[in-house]
């Protein structure tokens, strides 16, 4: 008769695993839940009682799910080193069996997937690298009894308790099939080499897909997708392991982080795992550390605009806003600004969500909304840290914007971002958030709106015969240019992966909040009227910059329409 020594979490993990792999039906589960209290046994014991499962079926499913090698513990001997490596109470409580020590390597057998979350704790306690194997439930229980008999006295002490409670971050080392490790590395490595910003891994009823976001557009990787489906669970488990996530948790979203190194560069990964009706969906944001090294001069600003920007970001006080949708390059621009002004005599503080790139000499803070430490709270704390420059990752509410604006009037230079379509509409957005017009007028110094557009591939660019004078007229291009304008598009070649595009460029507009514009804000002029004042003083819109790029052959009409035209007034 099977008698479980597992805790409730382990038993539930086993039952869920059997359900996920069709080793247990929903009808059987209903009978188990009904029968468990009636016969006074746990749900797993009830499953054994009803002969719905057995140890061999559980072990086989565990081994295949997590790609763990199966070990027959009855063939393993217990020595003093094994019996002393971990406290007996810890082994008995968690039902794990250390069966071999080889130098700095500790081999341990587990009865279910939830025990994988203990790896960091075991490494802390043993001071050894851990490899995980699978064994049967009774096999593990009997081996723990052998350890108990071999111990001369109880090894549980205050010291071992303290070690158990430590929460130091260690690298997780788990035995996973070499093919799975290689395939997982290939998915990430290829994305890094191709310059992707995100990796999407998702499963459907009969297929699975790997997609990379390259130059802002998702592209399916057919060579990876075609072989992903049969090993999907193992790949997700591998990603969870390197991201230090709970490998046994499959019903709740999880967020983690990891580092990954290729032959060419090292990147950070921000990992999001989301349960769906068809297994878990994984999205990895690739944070290329070298991307934070771009200077202002390398961002493609025209000389007069670059001069305006440098002057605004070098002022002793004021507020500079960078606006645009997600993925428009706002973070890269702000980091370039910080690198430009960063000097030993400057105290620069940033509040970010998340901190994407580490900047030497800059105090960077990760906000945590879940514990009540958001942008507003971090900004209040910053003002007590004697800063010259403050970066607030995003302005989301009236309280945050008012603190930021007031800080910019009291000797601080403040940078932040907004999600607006263009620079003039940022003023309207601030007013709509309930910010007094006198505060905006006094504090705001410059607003920059930007987009990222894909460049035509120079190797296969050809004239787009579909572009007529009417099309050019519809986007506001001057009539005098219609006849001689030649608009190009990429045909697609080996150099650009047959996409017709290679690389990206910024399209931007810089609105200097000068005296005339400040007076307009105080007079509560409309957005159109404010833009009219700006244009008289030399303001050039993103649409106008887009026209210049169309005529130069760098930008295709379809890309202009995708990135800019939808926002044209």
Coordinates of C-alpha atoms in Angstrom, one line a residue:
X1 CA 0.0 0.0 0.0
X2 CA 1.5 3.4 -1.1
X3 CA 2.0 5.9 1.7
X4 CA 3.0 9.4 0.6
X5 CA 5.6 11.3 2.5
X6 CA 5.4 14.3 0.1
X7 CA 4.1 17.7 1.1
X8 CA 0.9 19.0 -0.5
X9 CA 2.7 21.2 -3.0
X10 CA 4.6 18.1 -4.4
X11 CA 1.5 16.0 -4.5
X12 CA -0.4 18.7 -6.4
X13 CA 2.6 19.1 -8.8
X14 CA 2.5 15.4 -9.6
X15 CA -1.2 15.4 -10.2
X16 CA -1.0 18.5 -12.4
X17 CA 1.9 16.9 -14.3
X18 CA -0.1 13.7 -14.9
X19 CA -3.1 15.8 -16.1
X20 CA -1.0 17.9 -18.5
X21 CA 0.4 14.7 -20.1
X22 CA -2.9 12.9 -20.3
X23 CA -1.8 10.3 -17.7
X24 CA -4.8 11.3 -15.6
X25 CA -8.2 12.3 -16.9
X26 CA -10.5 15.1 -15.5
X27 CA -13.1 12.4 -14.7
X28 CA -10.5 10.5 -12.7
X29 CA -9.5 13.7 -10.9
X30 CA -13.1 14.4 -9.9
X31 CA -13.3 10.9 -8.4
X32 CA -10.0 11.4 -6.6
X33 CA -11.2 14.7 -5.1
X34 CA -14.5 13.1 -4.0
X35 CA -12.9 9.9 -2.7
X36 CA -10.0 11.5 -0.8
X37 CA -12.0 12.8 2.2
X38 CA -14.2 9.7 2.2
X39 CA -11.3 7.3 2.7
X40 CA -9.2 9.7 4.7
X41 CA -6.2 9.7 2.4
X42 CA -4.4 12.4 0.4
X43 CA -5.3 13.0 -3.2
X44 CA -2.1 11.3 -4.5
X45 CA -2.7 8.3 -2.1
X46 CA -6.3 8.1 -3.4
X47 CA -5.0 8.0 -7.0
X48 CA -2.9 5.0 -6.1
X49 CA -5.8 3.5 -4.1
X50 CA -8.1 3.7 -7.2
X51 CA -5.2 2.4 -9.4
X52 CA -5.3 5.6 -11.6
X53 CA -1.5 5.8 -11.5
X54 CA 1.5 4.2 -10.1
X55 CA 5.2 5.0 -9.3
X56 CA 6.5 3.8 -12.6
X57 CA 4.1 6.1 -14.5
X58 CA 5.0 9.1 -12.3
X59 CA 8.7 8.5 -12.7
X60 CA 8.4 8.1 -16.5
X61 CA 6.4 11.3 -16.9
X62 CA 8.7 13.2 -14.6
X63 CA 11.8 12.1 -16.5
X64 CA 10.4 12.9 -19.9
X65 CA 8.8 16.3 -18.8
X66 CA 12.0 17.7 -17.4
X67 CA 14.6 15.7 -19.4
X68 CA 16.0 14.2 -16.2
X69 CA 18.1 11.0 -16.1
X70 CA 16.5 8.3 -14.0
X71 CA 18.6 6.8 -11.2
X72 CA 18.0 3.5 -9.4
X73 CA 18.9 4.5 -5.8
X74 CA 18.8 0.9 -4.5
X75 CA 22.1 0.5 -6.3
X76 CA 23.7 3.5 -4.5
X77 CA 25.6 3.3 -1.3
X78 CA 25.5 5.9 1.6
X79 CA 28.8 7.2 2.9
X80 CA 29.7 9.8 5.6
X81 CA 30.1 12.5 3.1
X82 CA 26.7 12.0 1.6
X83 CA 24.9 11.7 5.0
X84 CA 26.6 14.9 6.3
X85 CA 26.2 17.1 3.2
X86 CA 22.6 18.2 4.1
X87 CA 20.6 18.0 7.3
X88 CA 18.4 14.9 7.7
X89 CA 15.4 17.1 8.6
X90 CA 15.8 18.9 5.3
X91 CA 16.0 15.7 3.3
X92 CA 13.0 14.2 5.0
X93 CA 10.9 17.3 4.8
X94 CA 11.5 17.7 1.0
X95 CA 12.0 14.1 0.1
X96 CA 15.1 14.6 -1.9
X97 CA 18.1 12.2 -2.0
X98 CA 21.7 13.2 -2.4
X99 CA 23.4 10.1 -3.7
X100 CA 26.8 11.1 -5.1
X101 CA 29.5 13.7 -4.5
X102 CA 32.2 14.2 -7.0
X103 CA 34.5 17.1 -6.1
X104 CA 32.4 20.2 -6.3
X105 CA 29.5 18.4 -7.9
X106 CA 26.5 17.1 -5.8
X107 CA 24.0 14.8 -7.5
X108 CA 20.5 14.7 -6.1
X109 CA 17.4 12.7 -7.0
X110 CA 13.9 14.3 -6.8
X111 CA 10.4 12.9 -6.8
X112 CA 8.6 15.8 -8.6
X113 CA 9.2 19.0 -10.5
X114 CA 8.5 21.4 -7.6
X115 CA 11.8 20.4 -6.0
X116 CA 13.7 22.1 -8.8
X117 CA 13.0 25.4 -7.0
X118 CA 15.2 24.2 -4.2
X119 CA 18.4 24.1 -6.3
X120 CA 19.6 27.5 -5.1
X121 CA 18.9 26.7 -1.5
X122 CA 20.8 23.4 -1.8
X123 CA 23.7 25.1 -3.5
X124 CA 23.8 27.6 -0.6
X125 CA 23.7 24.9 2.0
X126 CA 26.2 22.5 0.4
X127 CA 28.5 25.0 -1.3
X128 CA 28.5 22.7 -4.3
X129 CA 27.2 22.8 -7.8
X130 CA 24.0 20.7 -8.1
X131 CA 22.8 18.3 -10.7
X132 CA 19.3 16.9 -10.6
X133 CA 18.1 13.4 -11.4
X134 CA 14.8 11.6 -11.1
X135 CA 13.9 8.5 -8.9
X136 CA 10.8 6.7 -7.8
X137 CA 8.9 7.9 -4.7
X138 CA 9.5 4.8 -2.6
X139 CA 13.1 4.6 -3.9
X140 CA 13.8 8.1 -2.5
X141 CA 12.0 7.4 0.8
X142 CA 14.0 4.2 1.3
X143 CA 17.3 5.9 0.5
X144 CA 16.6 8.7 3.0
X145 CA 16.0 5.9 5.6
X146 CA 19.4 4.5 4.7
X147 CA 20.9 8.0 5.4
X148 CA 19.1 8.2 8.7
X149 CA 20.6 4.8 9.8
X150 CA 24.1 5.9 8.8
X151 CA 24.1 9.0 10.8
X152 CA 25.4 8.7 14.3
X153 CA 23.4 11.7 15.6
X154 CA 20.9 14.2 14.4
X155 CA 22.6 16.7 12.0
X156 CA 20.0 19.3 12.2
X157 CA 21.5 22.4 13.9
X158 CA 20.9 26.1 14.1
X159 CA 23.7 26.6 11.6
X160 CA 22.0 24.4 9.0
X161 CA 18.7 26.2 9.7
X162 CA 20.4 29.5 9.0
X163 CA 21.9 28.2 5.8
X164 CA 18.4 27.1 4.7
X165 CA 17.0 30.5 5.2
X166 CA 19.7 32.3 3.2
X167 CA 18.6 33.7 -0.1
X168 CA 21.8 34.4 -2.0
X169 CA 21.4 34.5 -5.7
X170 CA 23.4 31.6 -7.3
X171 CA 23.5 30.3 -10.8
X172 CA 21.1 27.4 -11.2
X173 CA 22.7 24.3 -12.6
X174 CA 20.3 21.5 -13.6
X175 CA 20.9 18.5 -15.8
X176 CA 19.0 18.9 -19.0
X177 CA 19.4 16.9 -22.2
X178 CA 22.3 18.2 -24.2
X179 CA 20.1 18.5 -27.3
X180 CA 17.7 20.7 -25.4
X181 CA 20.4 22.9 -24.1
X182 CA 21.9 23.3 -27.6
X183 CA 18.5 24.0 -29.1
X184 CA 17.7 26.6 -26.4
X185 CA 21.1 28.3 -26.9
X186 CA 20.5 28.3 -30.7
X187 CA 17.1 30.1 -30.3
X188 CA 18.7 32.8 -28.2
X189 CA 22.0 32.9 -30.0
X190 CA 20.5 33.3 -33.4
X191 CA 18.3 36.1 -32.2
X192 CA 21.3 38.0 -30.7
X193 CA 23.4 37.5 -33.9
X194 CA 20.5 38.7 -36.1
X195 CA 20.0 41.9 -34.0
X196 CA 16.5 40.9 -32.7
X197 CA 15.0 42.9 -29.8
X198 CA 12.6 40.2 -28.7
X199 CA 12.1 36.5 -28.9
X200 CA 8.5 35.0 -29.0
X201 CA 8.1 31.3 -28.3
X202 CA 4.5 30.1 -28.4
X203 CA 2.6 26.8 -28.7
X204 CA -0.7 26.1 -30.5
X205 CA -2.8 23.0 -30.7
X206 CA -0.6 21.2 -33.3
X207 CA 2.3 23.6 -33.9
X208 CA 4.7 25.8 -32.1
X209 CA 6.5 29.0 -33.4
X210 CA 9.6 30.9 -32.7
X211 CA 9.4 34.6 -33.9
X212 CA 12.1 37.3 -33.6
X213 CA 11.3 41.0 -33.6
X214 CA 13.9 42.4 -36.0
X215 CA 13.8 46.1 -36.8
X216 CA 10.5 46.4 -35.1
X217 CA 8.7 43.7 -37.1
X218 CA 8.0 40.1 -35.9
X219 CA 9.4 37.4 -38.3
X220 CA 8.8 33.7 -37.9
X221 CA 11.9 31.5 -37.9
X222 CA 10.8 28.5 -39.9
X223 CA 14.0 26.5 -39.3
X224 CA 13.4 26.7 -35.5
X225 CA 9.6 26.5 -35.5
X226 CA 9.6 23.3 -37.5
X227 CA 11.3 21.3 -34.8
X228 CA 10.0 23.1 -31.7
X229 CA 6.7 21.4 -31.1
X230 CA 7.8 17.9 -29.8
X231 CA 10.2 19.4 -27.3
X232 CA 8.3 22.5 -26.3
X233 CA 7.9 21.7 -22.6
X234 CA 11.6 21.0 -22.3
X235 CA 12.6 24.3 -24.0
X236 CA 10.3 26.3 -21.7
X237 CA 11.7 24.4 -18.7
X238 CA 15.2 25.2 -19.9
X239 CA 14.4 28.9 -20.2
X240 CA 12.8 28.9 -16.8
X241 CA 15.9 27.3 -15.3
X242 CA 18.3 29.9 -16.7
X243 CA 15.9 32.7 -15.7
X244 CA 15.7 31.4 -12.1
X245 CA 11.9 30.8 -12.3
X246 CA 9.8 28.2 -10.6
X247 CA 9.9 25.3 -13.1
X248 CA 6.9 23.6 -11.5
X249 CA 4.6 26.6 -11.7
X250 CA 2.6 26.4 -14.9
X251 CA -0.6 28.1 -14.0
X252 CA 0.6 31.6 -13.1
X253 CA 2.5 34.3 -15.1
X254 CA 6.2 34.6 -14.1
X255 CA 8.9 37.2 -14.8
X256 CA 12.6 36.6 -14.6
X257 CA 16.0 37.6 -16.0
X258 CA 19.1 36.0 -17.3
X259 CA 22.4 36.7 -19.0
X260 CA 23.5 35.1 -22.3
X261 CA 26.8 35.2 -23.9
X262 CA 27.6 34.5 -27.6
X263 CA 31.0 34.5 -29.3
X264 CA 30.4 38.2 -30.3
X265 CA 28.7 39.8 -27.3
X266 CA 27.0 39.4 -24.0
X267 CA 23.3 40.4 -23.5
X268 CA 20.8 40.5 -20.7
X269 CA 17.4 38.9 -21.1
X270 CA 14.1 39.9 -19.5
X271 CA 11.9 36.8 -19.5
X272 CA 8.1 36.8 -19.3
X273 CA 6.2 33.4 -19.1
X274 CA 2.4 33.5 -19.6
X275 CA 0.1 30.4 -19.3
X276 CA -2.3 30.0 -22.3
X277 CA -4.8 27.4 -23.3
X278 CA -2.0 25.7 -25.2
X279 CA 0.9 25.5 -22.7
X280 CA 3.0 28.5 -21.7
X281 CA 4.0 31.4 -23.9
X282 CA 7.5 32.9 -23.5
X283 CA 8.7 36.3 -24.5
X284 CA 12.3 37.4 -24.0
X285 CA 13.4 41.0 -24.4
X286 CA 17.1 41.2 -25.4
X287 CA 18.9 44.0 -23.8
X288 CA 22.1 44.5 -25.8
X289 CA 24.6 46.1 -23.4
X290 CA 26.5 47.7 -26.3
X291 CA 23.2 49.5 -27.3
X292 CA 23.6 51.8 -24.3
X293 CA 26.9 53.1 -25.7
X294 CA 25.4 55.1 -28.5
X295 CA 26.4 58.8 -28.4
X296 CA 24.1 61.7 -29.2
X297 CA 26.2 62.5 -32.3
X298 CA 25.5 58.9 -33.6
X299 CA 21.7 59.2 -33.4
X300 CA 21.3 61.0 -36.8
X301 CA 20.1 64.5 -35.7
X302 CA 20.5 67.3 -38.1
X303 CA 23.1 69.9 -36.9
X304 CA 20.7 72.6 -35.9
X305 CA 18.4 70.1 -34.0
X306 CA 21.4 68.5 -32.3
X307 CA 22.5 71.9 -31.1
X308 CA 19.1 72.6 -29.6
X309 CA 19.1 69.3 -27.8
X310 CA 22.6 69.6 -26.4
X311 CA 21.8 73.1 -25.1
X312 CA 18.6 71.9 -23.4
X313 CA 20.2 68.9 -21.8
X314 CA 23.2 70.9 -20.6
X315 CA 21.0 73.5 -18.8
X316 CA 21.2 73.7 -15.0
X317 CA 17.5 73.2 -14.7
X318 CA 14.3 72.6 -16.7
X319 CA 12.4 69.6 -18.1
X320 CA 13.1 67.6 -21.3
X321 CA 10.5 65.1 -22.5
X322 CA 11.0 62.3 -25.0
X323 CA 7.7 61.0 -26.5
X324 CA 6.7 58.1 -28.8
X325 CA 5.1 54.7 -28.7
X326 CA 6.7 51.6 -27.2
X327 CA 9.7 50.5 -29.3
X328 CA 10.5 53.9 -30.7
X329 CA 13.9 54.2 -29.2
X330 CA 13.1 56.6 -26.3
X331 CA 15.3 54.7 -23.9
X332 CA 18.3 54.7 -26.2
X333 CA 17.9 58.5 -26.7
X334 CA 17.7 59.1 -22.9
X335 CA 20.7 57.0 -22.2
X336 CA 22.7 58.8 -24.9
X337 CA 21.7 62.1 -23.2
X338 CA 22.8 60.8 -19.8
X339 CA 26.1 59.7 -21.2
X340 CA 26.6 63.1 -22.8
X341 CA 26.2 65.0 -19.6
X342 CA 27.6 62.4 -17.1
X343 CA 30.6 63.9 -15.3
X344 CA 32.2 63.2 -11.9
X345 CA 30.8 66.5 -10.5
X346 CA 27.2 65.5 -11.5
X347 CA 24.8 63.5 -9.3
X348 CA 22.5 61.7 -11.7
X349 CA 19.6 59.5 -10.5
X350 CA 17.2 57.5 -12.6
X351 CA 14.0 55.7 -11.8
X352 CA 13.3 53.0 -14.4
X353 CA 11.0 50.1 -15.1
X354 CA 13.1 48.1 -15.8
X355 CA 16.7 49.2 -15.6
X356 CA 17.7 48.2 -19.1
X357 CA 21.4 49.2 -19.3
X358 CA 23.8 49.9 -16.5
X359 CA 25.6 53.3 -16.7
X360 CA 28.8 53.9 -14.8
X361 CA 28.5 56.8 -12.5
X362 CA 24.7 57.0 -12.6
X363 CA 22.5 56.0 -9.6
X364 CA 19.8 53.7 -11.2
X365 CA 16.8 52.6 -9.3
X366 CA 14.3 49.9 -10.3
X367 CA 10.8 50.9 -9.4
X368 CA 8.5 48.3 -7.9
X369 CA 4.8 49.2 -8.1
X370 CA 3.9 45.9 -6.3
X371 CA 5.4 47.2 -3.1
X372 CA 4.2 50.8 -3.5
X373 CA 7.5 52.1 -4.8
X374 CA 6.5 53.7 -8.1
X375 CA 7.7 56.7 -10.1
X376 CA 6.0 59.2 -7.8
X377 CA 7.6 57.6 -4.6
X378 CA 11.0 57.3 -6.2
X379 CA 10.9 60.9 -7.4
X380 CA 10.1 62.1 -3.9
X381 CA 13.0 60.1 -2.5
X382 CA 15.4 61.5 -5.2
X383 CA 14.8 65.0 -4.1
X384 CA 16.4 64.1 -0.7
X385 CA 19.5 62.7 -2.4
X386 CA 20.9 66.1 -3.6
X387 CA 20.8 65.4 -7.4
X388 CA 21.6 67.7 -10.3
X389 CA 19.9 65.5 -12.8
X390 CA 16.8 63.2 -12.4
X391 CA 15.4 60.8 -15.0
X392 CA 11.9 59.5 -14.4
X393 CA 11.2 56.6 -16.7
X394 CA 7.6 57.5 -17.4
X395 CA 5.1 60.1 -16.5
X396 CA 1.8 58.3 -15.8
X397 CA -0.2 60.5 -13.5
X398 CA -0.7 64.1 -12.3
X399 CA 1.1 63.7 -9.1
X400 CA 4.3 62.5 -10.8
X401 CA 4.3 65.2 -13.4
X402 CA 3.7 68.0 -10.9
X403 CA 6.6 66.8 -8.7
X404 CA 8.8 66.5 -11.8
X405 CA 7.9 70.0 -13.0
X406 CA 8.4 71.6 -9.6
X407 CA 11.8 69.8 -9.3
X408 CA 12.8 71.3 -12.6
X409 CA 12.0 74.8 -11.2
X410 CA 14.1 74.3 -8.1
X411 CA 17.6 73.7 -9.6
X412 CA 17.2 70.2 -11.1
X413 CA 17.4 69.1 -14.7
X414 CA 14.6 66.5 -15.2
X415 CA 14.2 64.0 -18.1
X416 CA 11.1 61.8 -18.7
X417 CA 9.0 60.1 -21.3
X418 CA 5.3 60.3 -22.4
X419 CA 3.3 58.2 -24.8
X420 CA 2.0 60.8 -27.3
X421 CA 1.9 60.9 -31.1
X422 CA 4.0 64.1 -31.5
X423 CA 5.7 66.8 -29.6
X424 CA 2.9 69.5 -29.6
X425 CA 0.4 67.0 -28.3
X426 CA 2.6 66.4 -25.2
X427 CA 1.6 69.9 -24.0
X428 CA -2.1 69.0 -24.4
X429 CA -1.5 65.7 -22.6
X430 CA 0.0 67.5 -19.6
X431 CA -2.8 70.0 -19.5
X432 CA -5.4 67.2 -19.7
X433 CA -3.7 65.5 -16.7
X434 CA -4.7 68.5 -14.7
X435 CA -1.3 70.2 -14.6
X436 CA -1.5 74.0 -14.3
X437 CA -0.5 75.9 -17.5
X438 CA 1.8 78.2 -15.6
X439 CA 3.8 75.2 -14.3
X440 CA 4.2 73.7 -17.8
X441 CA 5.1 77.1 -19.3
X442 CA 7.7 77.8 -16.6
X443 CA 9.4 74.4 -16.4
X444 CA 9.2 72.8 -19.9
X445 CA 12.3 73.5 -22.1
X446 CA 12.2 70.9 -24.9
X447 CA 10.1 68.1 -26.2
X448 CA 11.3 65.5 -28.7
X449 CA 9.0 63.0 -30.4
X450 CA 10.5 60.1 -32.3
X451 CA 9.9 56.9 -34.3
X452 CA 12.2 54.2 -35.6
X453 CA 11.8 53.3 -39.3
X454 CA 13.4 50.5 -41.3
X455 CA 15.9 51.7 -43.9
X456 CA 15.8 50.5 -47.5
X457 CA 18.4 47.9 -48.2
X458 CA 21.1 49.7 -50.2
X459 CA 21.9 46.5 -52.1
X460 CA 18.5 45.9 -53.6
X461 CA 16.8 49.3 -53.6
X462 CA 14.8 50.0 -56.7
X463 CA 12.3 52.7 -57.8
X464 CA 8.8 52.0 -56.6
X465 CA 6.6 52.3 -59.7
X466 CA 3.4 52.3 -57.7
X467 CA 4.0 55.8 -56.3
X468 CA 2.0 58.4 -58.2
X469 CA 1.8 62.2 -57.9
X470 CA -1.6 61.7 -56.2
X471 CA 0.0 59.4 -53.5
X472 CA 2.7 62.0 -52.8
X473 CA 0.1 64.8 -52.7
X474 CA -2.0 62.9 -50.2
X475 CA 1.0 62.8 -47.7
X476 CA 1.6 66.5 -48.1
X477 CA 4.7 66.5 -50.3
X478 CA 5.2 69.8 -52.1
X479 CA 3.6 69.8 -55.6
X480 CA 6.8 71.1 -57.2
X481 CA 8.6 67.9 -56.2
X482 CA 6.0 65.4 -57.6
X483 CA 7.4 65.1 -61.1
X484 CA 11.1 64.7 -60.2
X485 CA 10.6 62.7 -57.0
X486 CA 11.8 59.1 -57.2
X487 CA 10.7 56.9 -54.3
X488 CA 12.6 53.7 -53.7
X489 CA 11.8 50.4 -52.0
X490 CA 13.8 47.3 -51.2
X491 CA 13.2 44.4 -53.6
X492 CA 14.7 41.8 -51.2
X493 CA 18.0 40.0 -51.4
X494 CA 20.4 37.7 -49.5
X495 CA 22.0 40.7 -47.7
X496 CA 18.7 41.7 -46.1
X497 CA 17.1 38.3 -45.6
X498 CA 14.7 39.1 -48.5
X499 CA 12.9 41.7 -46.5
X500 CA 14.0 44.7 -48.5
X501 CA 15.1 46.5 -45.3
X502 CA 18.5 46.6 -43.5
X503 CA 18.9 48.5 -40.2
X504 CA 16.8 51.3 -38.7
X505 CA 17.0 55.0 -38.4
X506 CA 15.3 57.6 -36.2
X507 CA 12.6 60.0 -37.5
X508 CA 12.1 62.8 -35.0
X509 CA 10.9 66.3 -34.3
X510 CA 12.3 68.6 -31.7
X511 CA 10.1 71.3 -30.2
X512 CA 12.0 74.0 -28.4
X513 CA 9.7 75.6 -25.8
X514 CA 10.8 79.2 -26.4
X515 CA 9.3 82.4 -25.1
X516 CA 6.5 82.6 -27.8
X517 CA 5.4 79.0 -27.0
X518 CA 5.5 79.7 -23.3
X519 CA 3.2 82.7 -23.8
X520 CA 0.9 80.5 -25.9
X521 CA 0.6 77.9 -23.2
X522 CA -0.2 80.6 -20.6
X523 CA -2.9 81.9 -23.0
X524 CA -4.4 78.4 -23.3
X525 CA -4.0 78.3 -27.0
X526 CA -5.1 75.1 -28.9
X527 CA -2.7 72.5 -30.0
X528 CA -3.0 73.7 -33.6
X529 CA -2.3 77.3 -32.6
X530 CA 0.8 76.2 -30.6
X531 CA 2.1 74.2 -33.5
X532 CA 1.6 77.2 -35.8
X533 CA 3.7 79.3 -33.4
X534 CA 6.4 76.6 -33.4
X535 CA 6.5 76.3 -37.2
X536 CA 7.0 80.1 -37.5
X537 CA 10.1 79.7 -35.3
X538 CA 11.6 76.8 -37.3
X539 CA 9.9 73.7 -35.9
X540 CA 10.1 70.8 -38.4
X541 CA 7.6 68.0 -38.0
X542 CA 8.3 64.2 -38.3
X543 CA 6.2 64.3 -41.5
X544 CA 8.6 66.8 -43.0
X545 CA 11.7 64.7 -42.0
X546 CA 9.9 61.7 -43.4
X547 CA 9.5 63.5 -46.8
X548 CA 13.2 64.3 -46.8
X549 CA 14.0 60.6 -46.2
X550 CA 11.6 59.5 -48.9
X551 CA 13.3 61.8 -51.4
X552 CA 16.8 60.7 -50.4
X553 CA 15.9 57.0 -51.1
X554 CA 16.5 55.8 -47.5
X555 CA 12.8 55.4 -46.7
X556 CA 10.1 53.5 -48.6
X557 CA 6.6 54.7 -48.9
X558 CA 5.2 51.6 -47.2
X559 CA 7.5 52.2 -44.2
X560 CA 6.6 55.9 -44.1
X561 CA 2.9 55.0 -44.1
X562 CA 3.4 52.4 -41.3
X563 CA 5.5 54.6 -39.1
X564 CA 4.3 58.2 -39.7
X565 CA 1.3 58.5 -41.9
X566 CA -1.1 57.1 -39.4
X567 CA -0.2 60.0 -37.1
X568 CA -0.4 62.7 -39.8
X569 CA -2.8 65.5 -39.1

